[in-house]
CSV table of C-alpha atoms in Angstrom, one decimal:
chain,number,residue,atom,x,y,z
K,1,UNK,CA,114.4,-18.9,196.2
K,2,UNK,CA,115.6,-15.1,196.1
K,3,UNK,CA,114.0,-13.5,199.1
K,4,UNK,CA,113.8,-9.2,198.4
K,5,UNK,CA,114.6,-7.5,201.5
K,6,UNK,CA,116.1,-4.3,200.9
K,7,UNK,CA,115.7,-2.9,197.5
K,8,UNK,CA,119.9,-1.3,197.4
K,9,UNK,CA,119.6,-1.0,193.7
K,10,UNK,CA,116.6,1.3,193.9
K,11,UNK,CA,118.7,3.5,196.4
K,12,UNK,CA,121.9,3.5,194.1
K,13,UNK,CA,119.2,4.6,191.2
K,14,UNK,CA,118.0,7.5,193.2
K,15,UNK,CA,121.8,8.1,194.0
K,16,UNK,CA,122.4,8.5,190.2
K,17,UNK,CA,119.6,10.3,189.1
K,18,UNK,CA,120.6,12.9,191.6
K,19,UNK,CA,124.0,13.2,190.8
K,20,UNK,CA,123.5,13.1,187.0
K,21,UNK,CA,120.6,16.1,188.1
K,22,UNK,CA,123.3,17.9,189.7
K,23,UNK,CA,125.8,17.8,186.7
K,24,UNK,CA,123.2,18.8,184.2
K,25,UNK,CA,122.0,21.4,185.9
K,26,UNK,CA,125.4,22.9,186.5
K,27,UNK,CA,126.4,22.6,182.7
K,28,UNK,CA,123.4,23.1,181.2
K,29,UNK,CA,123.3,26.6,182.8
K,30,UNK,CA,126.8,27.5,183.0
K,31,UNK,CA,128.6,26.4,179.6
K,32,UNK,CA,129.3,28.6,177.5
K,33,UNK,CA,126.4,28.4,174.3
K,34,UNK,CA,129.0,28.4,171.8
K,35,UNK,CA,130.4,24.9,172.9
K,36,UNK,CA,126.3,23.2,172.7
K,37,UNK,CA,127.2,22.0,169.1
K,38,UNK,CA,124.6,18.9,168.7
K,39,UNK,CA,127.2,17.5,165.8
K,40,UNK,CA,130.1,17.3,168.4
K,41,UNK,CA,129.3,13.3,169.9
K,42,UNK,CA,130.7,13.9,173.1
K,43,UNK,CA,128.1,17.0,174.0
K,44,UNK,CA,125.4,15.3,172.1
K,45,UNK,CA,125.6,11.9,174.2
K,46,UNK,CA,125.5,14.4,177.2
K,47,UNK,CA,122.9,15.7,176.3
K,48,UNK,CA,120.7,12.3,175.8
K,49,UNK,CA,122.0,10.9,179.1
K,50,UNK,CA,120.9,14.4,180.6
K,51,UNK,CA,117.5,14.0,178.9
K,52,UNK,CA,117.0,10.5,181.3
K,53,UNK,CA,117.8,11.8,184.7
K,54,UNK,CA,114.6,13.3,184.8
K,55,UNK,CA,112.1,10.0,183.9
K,56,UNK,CA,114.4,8.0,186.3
K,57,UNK,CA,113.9,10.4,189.1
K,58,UNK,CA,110.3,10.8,188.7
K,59,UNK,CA,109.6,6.9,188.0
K,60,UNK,CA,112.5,5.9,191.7
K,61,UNK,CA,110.5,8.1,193.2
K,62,UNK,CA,107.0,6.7,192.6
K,63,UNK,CA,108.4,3.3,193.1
K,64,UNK,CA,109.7,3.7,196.0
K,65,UNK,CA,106.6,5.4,198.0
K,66,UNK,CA,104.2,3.1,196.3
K,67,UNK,CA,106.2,-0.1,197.2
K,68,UNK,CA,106.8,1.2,201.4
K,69,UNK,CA,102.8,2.3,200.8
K,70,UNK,CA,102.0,-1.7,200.2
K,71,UNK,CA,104.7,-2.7,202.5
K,72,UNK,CA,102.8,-1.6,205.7
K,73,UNK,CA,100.7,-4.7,207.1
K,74,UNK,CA,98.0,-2.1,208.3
K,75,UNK,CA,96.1,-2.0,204.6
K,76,UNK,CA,93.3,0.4,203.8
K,77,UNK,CA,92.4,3.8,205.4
K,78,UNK,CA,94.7,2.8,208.8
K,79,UNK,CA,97.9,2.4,207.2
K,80,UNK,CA,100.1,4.3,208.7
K,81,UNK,CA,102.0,5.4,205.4
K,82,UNK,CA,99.3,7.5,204.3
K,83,UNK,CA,99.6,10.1,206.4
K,84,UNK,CA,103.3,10.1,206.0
K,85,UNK,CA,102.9,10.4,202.1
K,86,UNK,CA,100.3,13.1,202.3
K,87,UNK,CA,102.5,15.0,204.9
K,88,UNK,CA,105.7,14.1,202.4
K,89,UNK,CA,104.0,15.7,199.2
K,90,UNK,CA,102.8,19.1,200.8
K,91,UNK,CA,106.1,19.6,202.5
K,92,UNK,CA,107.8,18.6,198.6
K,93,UNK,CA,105.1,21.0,197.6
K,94,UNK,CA,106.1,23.6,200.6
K,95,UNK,CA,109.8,23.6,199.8
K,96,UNK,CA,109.3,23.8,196.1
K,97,UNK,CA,107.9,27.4,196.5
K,98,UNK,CA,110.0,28.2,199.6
K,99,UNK,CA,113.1,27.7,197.7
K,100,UNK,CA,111.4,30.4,194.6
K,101,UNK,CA,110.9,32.8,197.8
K,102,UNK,CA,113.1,35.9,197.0
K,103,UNK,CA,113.6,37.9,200.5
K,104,UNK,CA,114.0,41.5,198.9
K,105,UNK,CA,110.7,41.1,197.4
K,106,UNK,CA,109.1,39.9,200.5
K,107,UNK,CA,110.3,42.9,201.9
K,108,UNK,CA,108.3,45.0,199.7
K,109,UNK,CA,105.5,43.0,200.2
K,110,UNK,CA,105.8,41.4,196.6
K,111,UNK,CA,105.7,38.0,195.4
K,112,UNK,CA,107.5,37.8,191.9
K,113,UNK,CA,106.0,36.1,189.0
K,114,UNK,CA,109.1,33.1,189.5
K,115,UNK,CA,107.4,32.2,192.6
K,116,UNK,CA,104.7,30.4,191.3
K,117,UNK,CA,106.6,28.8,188.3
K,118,UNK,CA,106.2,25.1,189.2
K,119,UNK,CA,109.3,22.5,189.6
K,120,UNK,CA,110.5,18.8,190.1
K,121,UNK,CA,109.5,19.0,193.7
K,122,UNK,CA,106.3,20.5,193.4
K,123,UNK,CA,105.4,17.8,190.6
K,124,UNK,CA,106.7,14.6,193.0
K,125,UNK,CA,104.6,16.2,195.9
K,126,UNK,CA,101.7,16.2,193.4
K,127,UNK,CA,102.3,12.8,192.5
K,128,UNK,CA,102.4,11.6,195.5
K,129,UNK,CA,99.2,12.7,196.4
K,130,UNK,CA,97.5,11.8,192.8
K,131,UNK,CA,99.0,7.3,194.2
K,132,UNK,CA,97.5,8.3,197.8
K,133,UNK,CA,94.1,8.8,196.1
K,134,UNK,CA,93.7,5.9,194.0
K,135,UNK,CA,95.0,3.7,196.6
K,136,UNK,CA,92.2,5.4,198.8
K,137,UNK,CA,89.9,4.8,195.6
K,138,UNK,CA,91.0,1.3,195.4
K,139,UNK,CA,90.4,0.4,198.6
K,140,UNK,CA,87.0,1.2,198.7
K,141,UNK,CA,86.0,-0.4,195.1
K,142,UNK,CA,88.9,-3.3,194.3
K,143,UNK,CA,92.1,-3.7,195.7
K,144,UNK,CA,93.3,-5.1,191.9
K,145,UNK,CA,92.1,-1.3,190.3
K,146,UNK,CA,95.1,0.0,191.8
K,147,UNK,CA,97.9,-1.1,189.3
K,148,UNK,CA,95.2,-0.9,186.3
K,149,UNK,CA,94.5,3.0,187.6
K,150,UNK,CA,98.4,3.5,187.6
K,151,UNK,CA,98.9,1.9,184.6
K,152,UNK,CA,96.3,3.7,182.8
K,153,UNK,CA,97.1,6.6,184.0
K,154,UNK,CA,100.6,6.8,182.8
K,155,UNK,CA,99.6,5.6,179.1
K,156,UNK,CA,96.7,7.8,178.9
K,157,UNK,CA,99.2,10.9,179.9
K,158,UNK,CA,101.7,9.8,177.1
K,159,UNK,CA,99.3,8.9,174.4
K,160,UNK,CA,97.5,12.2,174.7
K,161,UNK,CA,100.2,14.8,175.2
K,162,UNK,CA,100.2,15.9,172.0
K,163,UNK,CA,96.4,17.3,172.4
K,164,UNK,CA,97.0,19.0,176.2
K,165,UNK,CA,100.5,20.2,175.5
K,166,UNK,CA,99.7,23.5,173.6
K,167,UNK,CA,97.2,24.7,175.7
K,168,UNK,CA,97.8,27.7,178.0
K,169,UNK,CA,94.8,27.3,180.4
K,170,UNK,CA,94.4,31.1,180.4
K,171,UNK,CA,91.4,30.7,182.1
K,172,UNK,CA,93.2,29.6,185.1
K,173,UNK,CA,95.1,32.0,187.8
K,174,UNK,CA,98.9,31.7,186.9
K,175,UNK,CA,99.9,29.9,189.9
K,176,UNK,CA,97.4,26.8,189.1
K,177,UNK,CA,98.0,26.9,185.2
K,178,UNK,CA,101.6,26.6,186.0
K,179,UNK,CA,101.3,23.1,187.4
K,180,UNK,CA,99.2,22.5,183.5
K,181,UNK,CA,101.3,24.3,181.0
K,182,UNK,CA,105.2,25.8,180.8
K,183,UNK,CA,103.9,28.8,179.0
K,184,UNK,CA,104.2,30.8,182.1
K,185,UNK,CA,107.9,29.4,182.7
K,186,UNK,CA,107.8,26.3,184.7
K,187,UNK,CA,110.1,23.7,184.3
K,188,UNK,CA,107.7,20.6,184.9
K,189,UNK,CA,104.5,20.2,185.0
K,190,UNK,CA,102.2,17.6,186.0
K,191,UNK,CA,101.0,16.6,183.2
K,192,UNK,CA,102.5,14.3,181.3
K,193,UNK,CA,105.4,13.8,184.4
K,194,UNK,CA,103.3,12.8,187.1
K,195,UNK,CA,102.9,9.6,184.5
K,196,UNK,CA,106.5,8.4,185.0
K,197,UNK,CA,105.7,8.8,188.9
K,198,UNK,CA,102.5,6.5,188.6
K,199,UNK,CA,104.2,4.1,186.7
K,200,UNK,CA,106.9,3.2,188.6
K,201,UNK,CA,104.1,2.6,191.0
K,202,UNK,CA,102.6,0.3,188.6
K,203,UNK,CA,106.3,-1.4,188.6
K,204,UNK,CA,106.4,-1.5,192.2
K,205,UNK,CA,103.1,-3.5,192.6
K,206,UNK,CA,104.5,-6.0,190.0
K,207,UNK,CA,107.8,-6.2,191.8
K,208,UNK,CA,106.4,-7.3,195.0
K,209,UNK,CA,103.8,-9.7,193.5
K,210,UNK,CA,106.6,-11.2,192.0
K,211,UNK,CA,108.9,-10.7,195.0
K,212,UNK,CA,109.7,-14.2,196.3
K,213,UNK,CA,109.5,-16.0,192.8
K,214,UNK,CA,112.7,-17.8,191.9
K,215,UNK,CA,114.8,-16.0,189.8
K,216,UNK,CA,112.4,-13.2,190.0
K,217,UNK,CA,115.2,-10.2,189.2
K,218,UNK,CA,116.5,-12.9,186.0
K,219,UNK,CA,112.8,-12.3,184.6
K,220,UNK,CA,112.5,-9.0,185.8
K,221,UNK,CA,116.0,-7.9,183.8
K,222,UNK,CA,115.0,-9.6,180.8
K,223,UNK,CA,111.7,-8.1,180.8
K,224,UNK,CA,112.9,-4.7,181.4
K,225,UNK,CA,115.4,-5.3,178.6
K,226,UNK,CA,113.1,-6.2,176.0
K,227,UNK,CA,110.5,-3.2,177.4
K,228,UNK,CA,112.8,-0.7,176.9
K,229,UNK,CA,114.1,-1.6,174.0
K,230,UNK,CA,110.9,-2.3,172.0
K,231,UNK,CA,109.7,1.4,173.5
K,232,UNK,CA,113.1,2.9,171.9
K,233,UNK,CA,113.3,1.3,169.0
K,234,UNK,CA,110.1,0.1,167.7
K,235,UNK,CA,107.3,2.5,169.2
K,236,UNK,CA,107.6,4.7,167.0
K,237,UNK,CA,107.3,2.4,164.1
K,238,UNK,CA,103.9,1.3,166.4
K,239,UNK,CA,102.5,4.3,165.8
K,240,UNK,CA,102.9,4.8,162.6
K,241,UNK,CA,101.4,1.6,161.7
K,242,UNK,CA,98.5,2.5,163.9
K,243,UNK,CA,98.5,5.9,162.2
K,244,UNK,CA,98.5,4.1,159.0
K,245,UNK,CA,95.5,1.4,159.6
K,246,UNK,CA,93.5,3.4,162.0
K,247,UNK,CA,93.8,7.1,160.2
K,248,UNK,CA,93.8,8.5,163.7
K,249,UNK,CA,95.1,11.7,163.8
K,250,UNK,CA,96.6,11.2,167.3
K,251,UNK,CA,98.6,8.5,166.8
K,252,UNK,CA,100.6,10.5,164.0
K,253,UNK,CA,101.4,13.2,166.6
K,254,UNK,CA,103.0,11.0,168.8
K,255,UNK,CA,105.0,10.1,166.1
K,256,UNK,CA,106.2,13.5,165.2
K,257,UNK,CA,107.7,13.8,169.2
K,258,UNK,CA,107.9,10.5,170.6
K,259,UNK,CA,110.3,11.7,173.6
K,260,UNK,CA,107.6,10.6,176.3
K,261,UNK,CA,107.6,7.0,175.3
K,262,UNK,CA,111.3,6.7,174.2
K,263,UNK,CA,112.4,8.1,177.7
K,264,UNK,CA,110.4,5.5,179.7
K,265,UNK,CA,112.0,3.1,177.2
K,266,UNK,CA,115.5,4.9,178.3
K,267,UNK,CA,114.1,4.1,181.9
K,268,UNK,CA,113.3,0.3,182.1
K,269,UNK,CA,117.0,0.1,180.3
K,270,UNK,CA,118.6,1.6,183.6
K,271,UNK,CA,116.6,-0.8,185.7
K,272,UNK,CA,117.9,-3.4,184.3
K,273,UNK,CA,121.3,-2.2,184.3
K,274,UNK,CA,121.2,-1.1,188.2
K,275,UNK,CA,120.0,-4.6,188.7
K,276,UNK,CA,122.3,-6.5,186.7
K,277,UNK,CA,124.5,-4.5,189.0
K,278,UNK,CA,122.8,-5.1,192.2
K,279,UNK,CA,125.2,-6.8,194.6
K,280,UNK,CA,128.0,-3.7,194.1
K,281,UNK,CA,125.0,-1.3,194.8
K,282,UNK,CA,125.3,-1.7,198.3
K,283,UNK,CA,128.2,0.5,199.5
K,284,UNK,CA,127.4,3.1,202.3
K,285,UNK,CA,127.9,5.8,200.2
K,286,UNK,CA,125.5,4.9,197.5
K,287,UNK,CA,122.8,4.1,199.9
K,288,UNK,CA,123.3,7.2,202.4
K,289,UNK,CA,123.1,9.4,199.0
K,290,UNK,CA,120.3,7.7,197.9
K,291,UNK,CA,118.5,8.3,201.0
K,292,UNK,CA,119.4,12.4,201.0
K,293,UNK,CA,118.0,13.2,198.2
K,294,UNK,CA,115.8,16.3,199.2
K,295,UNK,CA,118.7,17.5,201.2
K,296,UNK,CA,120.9,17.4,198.3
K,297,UNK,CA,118.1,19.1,196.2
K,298,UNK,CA,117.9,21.9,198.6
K,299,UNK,CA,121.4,22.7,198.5
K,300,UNK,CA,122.1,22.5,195.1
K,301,UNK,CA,119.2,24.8,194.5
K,302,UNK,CA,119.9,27.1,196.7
K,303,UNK,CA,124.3,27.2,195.7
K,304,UNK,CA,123.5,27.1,191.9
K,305,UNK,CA,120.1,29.4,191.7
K,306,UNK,CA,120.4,31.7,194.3
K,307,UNK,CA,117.3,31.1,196.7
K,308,UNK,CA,116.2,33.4,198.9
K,309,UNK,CA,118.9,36.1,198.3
K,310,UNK,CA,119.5,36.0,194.5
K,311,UNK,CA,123.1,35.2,194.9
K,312,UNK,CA,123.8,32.0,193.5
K,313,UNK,CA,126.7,30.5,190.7
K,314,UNK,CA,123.9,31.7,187.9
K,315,UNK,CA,124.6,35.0,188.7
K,316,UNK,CA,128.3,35.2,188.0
K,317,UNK,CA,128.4,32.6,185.5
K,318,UNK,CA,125.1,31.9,183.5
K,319,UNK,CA,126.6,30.4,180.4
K,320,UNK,CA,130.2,31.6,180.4
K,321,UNK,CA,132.5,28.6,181.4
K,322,UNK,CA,134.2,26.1,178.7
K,323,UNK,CA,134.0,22.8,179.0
K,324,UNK,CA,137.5,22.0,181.0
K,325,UNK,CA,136.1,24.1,183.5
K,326,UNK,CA,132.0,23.1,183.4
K,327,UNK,CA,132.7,19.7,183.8
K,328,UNK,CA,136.0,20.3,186.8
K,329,UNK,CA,133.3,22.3,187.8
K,330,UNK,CA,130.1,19.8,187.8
K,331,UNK,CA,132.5,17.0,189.6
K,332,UNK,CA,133.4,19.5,192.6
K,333,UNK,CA,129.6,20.7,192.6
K,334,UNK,CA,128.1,17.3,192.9
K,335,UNK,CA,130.7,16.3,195.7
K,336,UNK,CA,129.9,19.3,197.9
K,337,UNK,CA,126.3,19.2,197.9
K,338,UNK,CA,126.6,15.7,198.4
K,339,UNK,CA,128.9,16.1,201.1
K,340,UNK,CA,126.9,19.1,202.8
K,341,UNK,CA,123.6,17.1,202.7
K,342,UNK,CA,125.1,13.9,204.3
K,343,UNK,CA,127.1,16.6,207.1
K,344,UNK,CA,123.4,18.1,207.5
K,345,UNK,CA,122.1,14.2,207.9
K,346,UNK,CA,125.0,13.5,210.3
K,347,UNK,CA,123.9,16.7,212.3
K,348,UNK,CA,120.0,16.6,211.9
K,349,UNK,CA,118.8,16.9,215.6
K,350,UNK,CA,121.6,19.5,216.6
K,351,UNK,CA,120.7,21.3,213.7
K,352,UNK,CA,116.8,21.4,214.0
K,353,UNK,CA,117.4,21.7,217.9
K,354,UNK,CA,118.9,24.9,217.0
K,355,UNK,CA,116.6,26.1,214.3
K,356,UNK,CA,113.9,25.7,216.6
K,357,UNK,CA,115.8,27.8,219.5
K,358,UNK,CA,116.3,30.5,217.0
K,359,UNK,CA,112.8,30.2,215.7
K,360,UNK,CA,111.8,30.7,219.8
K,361,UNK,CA,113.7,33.2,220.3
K,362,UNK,CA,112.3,35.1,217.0
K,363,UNK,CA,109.2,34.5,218.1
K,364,UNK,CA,109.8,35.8,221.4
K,365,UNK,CA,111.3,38.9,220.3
K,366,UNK,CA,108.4,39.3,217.6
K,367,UNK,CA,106.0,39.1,220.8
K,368,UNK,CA,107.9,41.4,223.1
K,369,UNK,CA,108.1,43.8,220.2
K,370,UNK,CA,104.4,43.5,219.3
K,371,UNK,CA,103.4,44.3,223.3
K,372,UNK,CA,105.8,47.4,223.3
K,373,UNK,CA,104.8,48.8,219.9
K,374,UNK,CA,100.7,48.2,221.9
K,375,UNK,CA,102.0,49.9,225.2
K,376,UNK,CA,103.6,52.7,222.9
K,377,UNK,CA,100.0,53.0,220.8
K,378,UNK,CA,97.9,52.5,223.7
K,379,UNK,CA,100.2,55.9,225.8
K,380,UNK,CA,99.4,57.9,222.5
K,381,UNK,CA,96.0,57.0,222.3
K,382,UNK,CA,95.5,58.2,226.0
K,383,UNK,CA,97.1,61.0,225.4
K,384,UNK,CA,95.4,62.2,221.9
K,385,UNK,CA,92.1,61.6,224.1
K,386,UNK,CA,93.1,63.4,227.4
K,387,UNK,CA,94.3,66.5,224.9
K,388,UNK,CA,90.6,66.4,222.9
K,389,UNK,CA,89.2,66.1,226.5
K,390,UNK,CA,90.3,69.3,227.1
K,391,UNK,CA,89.9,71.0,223.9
């Protein structure tokens, strides 16, 4: 019998997906436009491949905090996990605006408009909160309405994006619509990606029902397999036959941009794949990428976009490279943030011991500061006072 300890092929996956974030990213926004020719096969499979990172990332991640979540012996309202999960998705939700944070403007007391656009980290940290809920839910009602709720949840976000996608939710201050609509800019949203999260929720419940069956990853490669490629190849099809039989509007518009579907098609295809590969997954590297991938997020954000100062690769370069030097350029990007984030992991305590002496010592100065400029207020005040006094 195939006892599941460590899940090292869910870690390599998370390794990937940030990696292959890091590349696109770094291409997508520094290649020169006149090389993005959707005829030439070697940009176009790029692009595909680019066009997964995203679902695997979001799915790895709701898999993996679902399956710790139901690991923890402690079930119900005690576990231990949900306080670490709701802590975990308002810091992702915390960072995700701090890293949009411009300092000049803070300087002038402004917030710009980009600060409220909403990204992949704000969207996780909603998601995780959206699985802390129904588990919360489930507890009190069923403990088998969880993996129905996640389920449902993910097809119902799919099925209906055609109908919420075009709205603008002008009726909503920008920085909530943001999270709703990209109209204002935002790159994700939570709706429909907070679906991919929830479902590899739903996968993680079924991977640990299943856990200790023999030759449970056999059936769960085959069955990811024949998932994704029925989703690829043959939902469309679906549709269209349910179009054609039902006359429901809806099911054509699916149809017409089927990308939601296909990609979690694209997904259950890399399970398989990371799991056919399972026993090479386990190399240090992998796993200790795999396990940094906020740190590498952070970096790479802040090299490539500029946080905080403005300053960033997009400034020099925003779509002026070739292609020799994009992709020289992509490999060399990936292996520094990567390298940086697993220093920063290596470092942690010294690091935050530091951060929180300098933070100390700001806050001491801010305080010493604050008495004098009092003192100095309090000697005029006395002395506009004595001079009326006399007056």
């Amino acid at each position: 019998m195939e006892q599941v300890k460590r899940l090292y092929f869910i870690d390599a996956m998370r390794a990937w997906a940030i990696l292959m974030m890091l590349q696109g990213h770094f291409i997508d926004g520094l290649l020169d436009p006149v090389f993005r020719d959707p005829e030439n096969p070697v940009f176009a499979t790029w692009k595909y491949f680019r066009g997964i990172t995203a679902p695997v990332f979001f799915t790895v991640s709701g898999f993996i905090f679902t399956y710790l979540l139901m690991r923890v012996p402690r079930q119900g309202v005690d576990n231990p996990r949900i306080r670490k999960g709701l802590k975990r998705g308002l810091q992702l939700i915390f960072i995700g605006y701090l890293l949009r944070t411009n300092l000049f403007g803070l300087l002038k007391g402004e917030l710009y408009p980009s600060f409220f656009l909403v990204d992949v980290l704000h969207c996780i940290g909603m998601a995780l909160l959206v699985i802390i809920g129904l588990y919360l839910l489930s507890v009190r009602v069923h403990q088998k309405l969880l993996p129905i709720l996640l389920f449902s949840i993910s097809i119902g976000l799919f099925l209906f994006e055609p109908l919420y996608k075009t709205a603008t939710y002008s009726w909503l201050p920008d920085a909530l619509a943001n999270y709703l609509t990209k109209a204002n800019g935002s790159v994700f949203t939570i709706i429909p990606w907070v679906g991919y999260t929830t479902f590899g929720g739903f996968l993680s419940l079924w991977f640990r029902k299943f856990a200790n069956v023999k030759g449970m990853y056999l059936w769960s490669i085959a069955i990811s397999m024949l998932l994704g490629t029925c989703l690829i190849w043959y939902s469309s099809p679906f549709f269209s036959w349910l179009y054609e039989n039902s006359g429901i509007e809806l099911f054509r518009m699916v149809v017409s941009n089927n990308y939601l579907f296909i990609r979690l098609g694209d997904v259950m295809l890399v399970f398989a794949v990371f799991m056919i590969l399972r026993s090479l997954m386990k190399q240090r590297v992998f796993l200790q990428i795999g396990q940094n991938t906020l740190s590498i997020y952070v970096i790479h954000f802040i090299i490539l976009y500029g946080s905080f100062a403005g300053i960033g690769l997009y400034r020099f370069w925003h779509h002026q490279l070739s292609p020799e030097v994009a992709v020289t350029g992509a490999l060399i990007f990936m292996i520094s943030c990567s390298y940086l984030a697993l220093l920063y992991d290596r470092h942690e305590v010294f690091v935050r011991e530091k951060l929180q002496f300098l933070i100390q010592l700001a806050r001491t100065f801010l305080e010493k500061s604050i008495g004098f400029l009092i003192r100095v207020l309090k000697g005029l005040l006395l002395q506009l006072s004595r001079l009326f006094s006399r007056a």
